[in-house]
Structure formats: structure tokens, C-alpha cells
PDB file of C-alpha atoms in Angstrom:
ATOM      1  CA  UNK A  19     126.156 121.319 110.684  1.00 48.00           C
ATOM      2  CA  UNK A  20     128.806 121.329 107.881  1.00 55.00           C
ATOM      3  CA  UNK A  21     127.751 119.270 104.619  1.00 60.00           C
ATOM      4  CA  UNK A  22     124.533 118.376 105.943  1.00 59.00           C
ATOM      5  CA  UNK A  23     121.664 119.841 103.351  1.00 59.00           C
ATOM      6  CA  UNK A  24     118.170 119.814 105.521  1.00 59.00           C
ATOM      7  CA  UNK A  25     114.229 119.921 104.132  1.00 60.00           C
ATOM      8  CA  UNK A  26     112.003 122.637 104.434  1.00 58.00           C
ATOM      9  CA  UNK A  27     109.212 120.608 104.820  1.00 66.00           C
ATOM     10  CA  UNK A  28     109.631 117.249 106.771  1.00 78.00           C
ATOM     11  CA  UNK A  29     109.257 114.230 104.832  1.00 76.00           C
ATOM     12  CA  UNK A  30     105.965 112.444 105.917  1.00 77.00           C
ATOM     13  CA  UNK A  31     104.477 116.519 105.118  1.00 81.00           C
ATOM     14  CA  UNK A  32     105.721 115.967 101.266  1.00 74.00           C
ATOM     15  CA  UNK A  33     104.792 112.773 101.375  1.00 74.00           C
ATOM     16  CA  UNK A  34     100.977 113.926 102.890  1.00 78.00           C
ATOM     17  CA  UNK A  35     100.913 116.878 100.203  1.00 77.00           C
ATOM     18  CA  UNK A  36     101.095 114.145  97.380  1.00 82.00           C
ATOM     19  CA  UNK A  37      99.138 111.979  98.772  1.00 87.00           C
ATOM     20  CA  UNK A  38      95.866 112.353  96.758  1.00 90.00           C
ATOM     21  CA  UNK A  39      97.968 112.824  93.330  1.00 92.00           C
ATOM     22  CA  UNK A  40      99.759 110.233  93.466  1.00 94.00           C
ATOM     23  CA  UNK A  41      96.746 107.618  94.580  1.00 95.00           C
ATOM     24  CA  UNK A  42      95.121 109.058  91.623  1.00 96.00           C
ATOM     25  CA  UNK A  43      97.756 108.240  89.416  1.00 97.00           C
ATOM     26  CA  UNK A  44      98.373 104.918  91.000  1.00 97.00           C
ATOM     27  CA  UNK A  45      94.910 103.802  90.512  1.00 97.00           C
ATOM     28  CA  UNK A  46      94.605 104.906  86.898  1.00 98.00           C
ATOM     29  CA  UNK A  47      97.241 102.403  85.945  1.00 98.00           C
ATOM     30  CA  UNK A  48      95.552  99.968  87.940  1.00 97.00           C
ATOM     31  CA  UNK A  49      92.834 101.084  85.722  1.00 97.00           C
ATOM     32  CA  UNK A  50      94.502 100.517  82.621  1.00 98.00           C
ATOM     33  CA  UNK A  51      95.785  97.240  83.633  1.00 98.00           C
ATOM     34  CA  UNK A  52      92.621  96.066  84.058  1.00 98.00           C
ATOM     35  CA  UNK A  53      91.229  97.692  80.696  1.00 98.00           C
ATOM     36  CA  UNK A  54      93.505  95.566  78.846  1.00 98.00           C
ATOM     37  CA  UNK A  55      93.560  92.427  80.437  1.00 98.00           C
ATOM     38  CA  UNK A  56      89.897  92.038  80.247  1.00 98.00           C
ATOM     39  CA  UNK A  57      90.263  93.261  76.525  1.00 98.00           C
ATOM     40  CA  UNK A  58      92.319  90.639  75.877  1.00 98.00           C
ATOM     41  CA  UNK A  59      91.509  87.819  77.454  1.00 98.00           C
ATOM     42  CA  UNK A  60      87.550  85.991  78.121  1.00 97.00           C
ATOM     43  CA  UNK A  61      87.101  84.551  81.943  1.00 96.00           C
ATOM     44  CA  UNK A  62      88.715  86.852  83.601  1.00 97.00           C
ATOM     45  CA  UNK A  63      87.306  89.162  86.440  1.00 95.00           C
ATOM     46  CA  UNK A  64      88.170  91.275  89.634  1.00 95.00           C
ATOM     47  CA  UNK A  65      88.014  89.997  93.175  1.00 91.00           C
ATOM     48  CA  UNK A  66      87.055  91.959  95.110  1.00 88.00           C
ATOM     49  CA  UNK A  67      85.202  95.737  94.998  1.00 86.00           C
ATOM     50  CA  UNK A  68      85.558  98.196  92.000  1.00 88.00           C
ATOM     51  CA  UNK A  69      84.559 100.913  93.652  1.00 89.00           C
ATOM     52  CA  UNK A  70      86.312 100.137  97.475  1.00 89.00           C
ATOM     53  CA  UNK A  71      89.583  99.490  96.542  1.00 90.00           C
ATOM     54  CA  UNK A  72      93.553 100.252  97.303  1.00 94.00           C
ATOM     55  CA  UNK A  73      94.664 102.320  94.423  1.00 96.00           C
ATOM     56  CA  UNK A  74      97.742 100.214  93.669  1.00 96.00           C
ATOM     57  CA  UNK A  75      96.281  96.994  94.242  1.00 94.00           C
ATOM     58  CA  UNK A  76      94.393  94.099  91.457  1.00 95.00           C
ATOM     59  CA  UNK A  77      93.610  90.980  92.100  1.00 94.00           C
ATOM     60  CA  UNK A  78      92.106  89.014  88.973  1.00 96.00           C
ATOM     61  CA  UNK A  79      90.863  85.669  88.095  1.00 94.00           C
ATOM     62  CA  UNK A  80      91.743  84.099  85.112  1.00 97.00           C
ATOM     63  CA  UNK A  81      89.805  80.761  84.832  1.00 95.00           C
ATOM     64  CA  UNK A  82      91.203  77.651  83.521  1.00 94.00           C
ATOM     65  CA  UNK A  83      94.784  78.828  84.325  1.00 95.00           C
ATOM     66  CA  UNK A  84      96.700  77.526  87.851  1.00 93.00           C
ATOM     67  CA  UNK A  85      97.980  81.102  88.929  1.00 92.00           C
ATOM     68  CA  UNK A  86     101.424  79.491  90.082  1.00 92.00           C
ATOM     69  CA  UNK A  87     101.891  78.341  86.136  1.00 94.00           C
ATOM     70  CA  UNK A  88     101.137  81.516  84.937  1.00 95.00           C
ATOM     71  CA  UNK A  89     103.510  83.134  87.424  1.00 94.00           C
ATOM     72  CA  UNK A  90     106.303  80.786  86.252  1.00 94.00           C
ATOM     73  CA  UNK A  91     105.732  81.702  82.769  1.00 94.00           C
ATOM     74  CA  UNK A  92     105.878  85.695  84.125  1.00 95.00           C
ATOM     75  CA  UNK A  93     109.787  85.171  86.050  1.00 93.00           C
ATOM     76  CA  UNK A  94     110.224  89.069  84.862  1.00 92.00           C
ATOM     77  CA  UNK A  95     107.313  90.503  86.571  1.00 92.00           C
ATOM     78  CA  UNK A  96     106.548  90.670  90.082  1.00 88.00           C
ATOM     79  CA  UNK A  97     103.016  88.945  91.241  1.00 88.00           C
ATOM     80  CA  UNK A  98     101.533  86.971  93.697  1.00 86.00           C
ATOM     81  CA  UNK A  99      99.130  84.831  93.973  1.00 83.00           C
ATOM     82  CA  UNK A 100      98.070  84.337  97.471  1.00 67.00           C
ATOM     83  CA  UNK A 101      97.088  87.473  99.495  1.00 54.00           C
ATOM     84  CA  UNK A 102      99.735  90.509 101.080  1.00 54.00           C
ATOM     85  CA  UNK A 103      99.721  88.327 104.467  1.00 53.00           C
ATOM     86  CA  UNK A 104     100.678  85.263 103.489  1.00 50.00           C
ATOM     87  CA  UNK A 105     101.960  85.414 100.036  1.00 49.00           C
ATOM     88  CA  UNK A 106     105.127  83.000 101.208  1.00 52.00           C
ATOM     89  CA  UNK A 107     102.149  79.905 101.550  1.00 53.00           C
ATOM     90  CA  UNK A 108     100.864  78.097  98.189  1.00 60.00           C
ATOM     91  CA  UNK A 109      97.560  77.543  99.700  1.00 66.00           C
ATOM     92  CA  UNK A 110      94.374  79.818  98.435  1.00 66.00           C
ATOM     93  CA  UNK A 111      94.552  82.767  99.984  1.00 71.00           C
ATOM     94  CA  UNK A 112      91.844  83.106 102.574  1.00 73.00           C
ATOM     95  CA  UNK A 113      91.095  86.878 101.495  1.00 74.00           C
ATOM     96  CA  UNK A 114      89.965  84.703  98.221  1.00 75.00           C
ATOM     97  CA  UNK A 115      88.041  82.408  99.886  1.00 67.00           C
ATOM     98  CA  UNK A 116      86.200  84.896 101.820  1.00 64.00           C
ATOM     99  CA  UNK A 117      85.025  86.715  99.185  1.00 73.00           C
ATOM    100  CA  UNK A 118      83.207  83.505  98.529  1.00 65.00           C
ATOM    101  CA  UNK A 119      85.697  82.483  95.541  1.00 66.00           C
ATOM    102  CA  UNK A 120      85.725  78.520  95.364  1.00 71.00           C
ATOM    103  CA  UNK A 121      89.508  77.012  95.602  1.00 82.00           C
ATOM    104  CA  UNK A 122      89.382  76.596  91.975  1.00 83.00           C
ATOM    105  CA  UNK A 123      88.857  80.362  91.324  1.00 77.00           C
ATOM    106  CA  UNK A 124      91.405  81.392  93.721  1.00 81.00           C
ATOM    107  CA  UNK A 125      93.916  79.103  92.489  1.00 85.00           C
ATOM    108  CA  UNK A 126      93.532  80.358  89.054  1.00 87.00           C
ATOM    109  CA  UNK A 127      94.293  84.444  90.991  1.00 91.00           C
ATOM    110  CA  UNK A 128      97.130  86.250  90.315  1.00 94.00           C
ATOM    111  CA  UNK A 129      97.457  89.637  92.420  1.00 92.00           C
ATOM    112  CA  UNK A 130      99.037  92.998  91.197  1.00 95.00           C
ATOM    113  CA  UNK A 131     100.585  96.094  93.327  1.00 94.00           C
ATOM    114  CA  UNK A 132     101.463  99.069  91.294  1.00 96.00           C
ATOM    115  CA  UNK A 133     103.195 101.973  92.778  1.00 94.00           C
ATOM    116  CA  UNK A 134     104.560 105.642  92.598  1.00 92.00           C
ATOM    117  CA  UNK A 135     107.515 104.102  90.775  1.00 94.00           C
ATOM    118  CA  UNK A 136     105.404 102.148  88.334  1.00 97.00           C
ATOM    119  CA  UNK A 137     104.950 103.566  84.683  1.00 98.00           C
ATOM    120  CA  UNK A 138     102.160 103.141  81.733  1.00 98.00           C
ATOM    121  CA  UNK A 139     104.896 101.270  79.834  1.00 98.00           C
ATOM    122  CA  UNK A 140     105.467  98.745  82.694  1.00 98.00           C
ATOM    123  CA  UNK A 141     101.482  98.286  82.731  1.00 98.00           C
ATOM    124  CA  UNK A 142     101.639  97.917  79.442  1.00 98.00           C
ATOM    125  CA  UNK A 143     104.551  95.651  79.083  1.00 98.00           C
ATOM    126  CA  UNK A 144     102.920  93.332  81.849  1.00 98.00           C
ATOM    127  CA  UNK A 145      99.472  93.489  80.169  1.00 98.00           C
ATOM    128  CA  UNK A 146     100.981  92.201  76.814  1.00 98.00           C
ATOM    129  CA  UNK A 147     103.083  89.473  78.082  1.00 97.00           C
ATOM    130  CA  UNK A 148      99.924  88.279  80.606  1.00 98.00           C
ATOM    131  CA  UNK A 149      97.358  87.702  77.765  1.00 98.00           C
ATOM    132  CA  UNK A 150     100.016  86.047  75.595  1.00 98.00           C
ATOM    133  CA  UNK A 151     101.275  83.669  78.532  1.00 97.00           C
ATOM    134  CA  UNK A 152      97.191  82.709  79.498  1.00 98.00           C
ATOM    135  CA  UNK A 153      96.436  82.277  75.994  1.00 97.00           C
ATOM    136  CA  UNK A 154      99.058  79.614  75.506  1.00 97.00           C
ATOM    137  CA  UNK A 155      97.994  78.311  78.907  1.00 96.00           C
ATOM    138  CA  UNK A 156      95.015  77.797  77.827  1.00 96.00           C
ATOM    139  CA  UNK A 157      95.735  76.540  74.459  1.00 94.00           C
ATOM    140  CA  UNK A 158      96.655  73.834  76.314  1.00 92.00           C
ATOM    141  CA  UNK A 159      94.314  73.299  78.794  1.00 89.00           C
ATOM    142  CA  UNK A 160      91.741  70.558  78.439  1.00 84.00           C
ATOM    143  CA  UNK A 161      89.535  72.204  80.966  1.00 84.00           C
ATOM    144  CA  UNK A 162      89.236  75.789  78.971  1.00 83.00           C
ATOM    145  CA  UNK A 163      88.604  73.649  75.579  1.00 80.00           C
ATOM    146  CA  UNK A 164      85.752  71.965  76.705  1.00 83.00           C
ATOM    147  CA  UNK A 165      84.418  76.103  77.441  1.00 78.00           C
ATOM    148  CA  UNK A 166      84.949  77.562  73.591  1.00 69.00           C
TER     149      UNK A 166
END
């Protein structure tokens, strides 16, 4: 085979060998995301397990904010807020629901996948810009006003 360069190690073995590294990794930025959105911001909380959980994956409640507003005022990052399965639907997402979230709370849920391409800048970045797009949210939210 002329031109053709070929692997040592098949791919899905690389991929298996930096496995646990790279979930560690993945879930400290997860970690971090979460540090400093509850840091900045009051009513806010996970959904879901702390100590179960994907490594790349954080789903958040931030009350007194309609998650499809605060994705609108996020067109740069990438979000969701219904669940992996149906995140093409508007409706709550019935992960949400399950959980035993009311439709308020999951309406006011924005979900987060991070990556092996994602960086602490990019968590950082999107951390920033979420706290100051809630707190103007809120600054203009009856609803949150009648909770200060």
C-alpha cells in the first residue's frame, strides 16, 4: 500500500487507553462550570445526581428565568434545554419531570455537554456570559423581584 500511513494501535484501543483521562478531565470542567455558576448566581441548582453522573454532562436550574430566553440571549454557545432525546421539542423534557422537577423548574433548565475538545477558557467564557445574561433576565423579571 503506497501513501497509505497505518496505526499501531487500532483506534477504538487509543481511544480505550484514554478513556479514564480524558473523563477525568471532562468532568473537572464540568466541575468548574458548576463552581462558578453557582458562585455567581442565587436559585440555581443541579438536576439530577452529583455523584452518578456523565462526566461531560450539566443540567442546571436557574429559577425565575424561561431557559429558551436565556438560550436566545446565549446564540454563541451551544445548550439545550430539553433532554439529549428530544432536544428538537420545546416541551419540558420528561428526564426533568421525572426527577420530580415541576414544569416551572424545568422550563427555567438549560443543559450543558462538555467534551475532549472543550477548554477551561470556553468554561470560563460560557460561565461569564451565563451569570451576566440571568442577571439581566432577572432584573427584569417580576417573578424573581417579588424573591429578593
Amino acid at each position: 500500500m503506497t501513501g497509505v500511513q497505518t496505526c499501531a494501535l487500532p483506534i477504538c484501543e487509543i481511544a480505550g487507553a484514554e478513556l479514564e483521562a480524558e473523563a477525568i478531565r471532562v468532568g473537572a470542567l464540568r466541575d468548574r462550570l458548576q463552581a462558578k455558576l453557582e458562585a455567581g448566581l442565587d436559585r440555581v441548582r443541579v438536576n439530577g445526581s452529583c455523584d452518578r453522573r456523565l462526566p461531560g454532562n450539566l443540567n442546571m436550574t436557574f429559577e425565575h428565568v424561561d431557559s429558551e430566553t436565556l438560550m436566545m440571549g446565549l446564540k454563541d454557545v451551544a445548550l439545550s434545554s430539553g433532554s439529549a432525546c428530544t432536544s428538537a421539542k420545546i416541551e419540558p423534557s420528561h428526564v426533568l419531570r421525572a426527577l420530580g422537577l415541576d414544569e416551572q423548574a424545568a422550563h427555567s433548565s438549560i443543559r450543558f455537554g462538555l467534551g475532549r475538545f472543550n477548554t477551561e477558557e470556553e468554561v470560563d467564557y460560557v460561565a461569564e456570559r451565563l451569570v451576566d445574561v440571568v442577571k439581566k433576565l432577572r432584573e427584569i423579571s417580576p417573578e424573581y423581584a417579588e424573591f429578593t
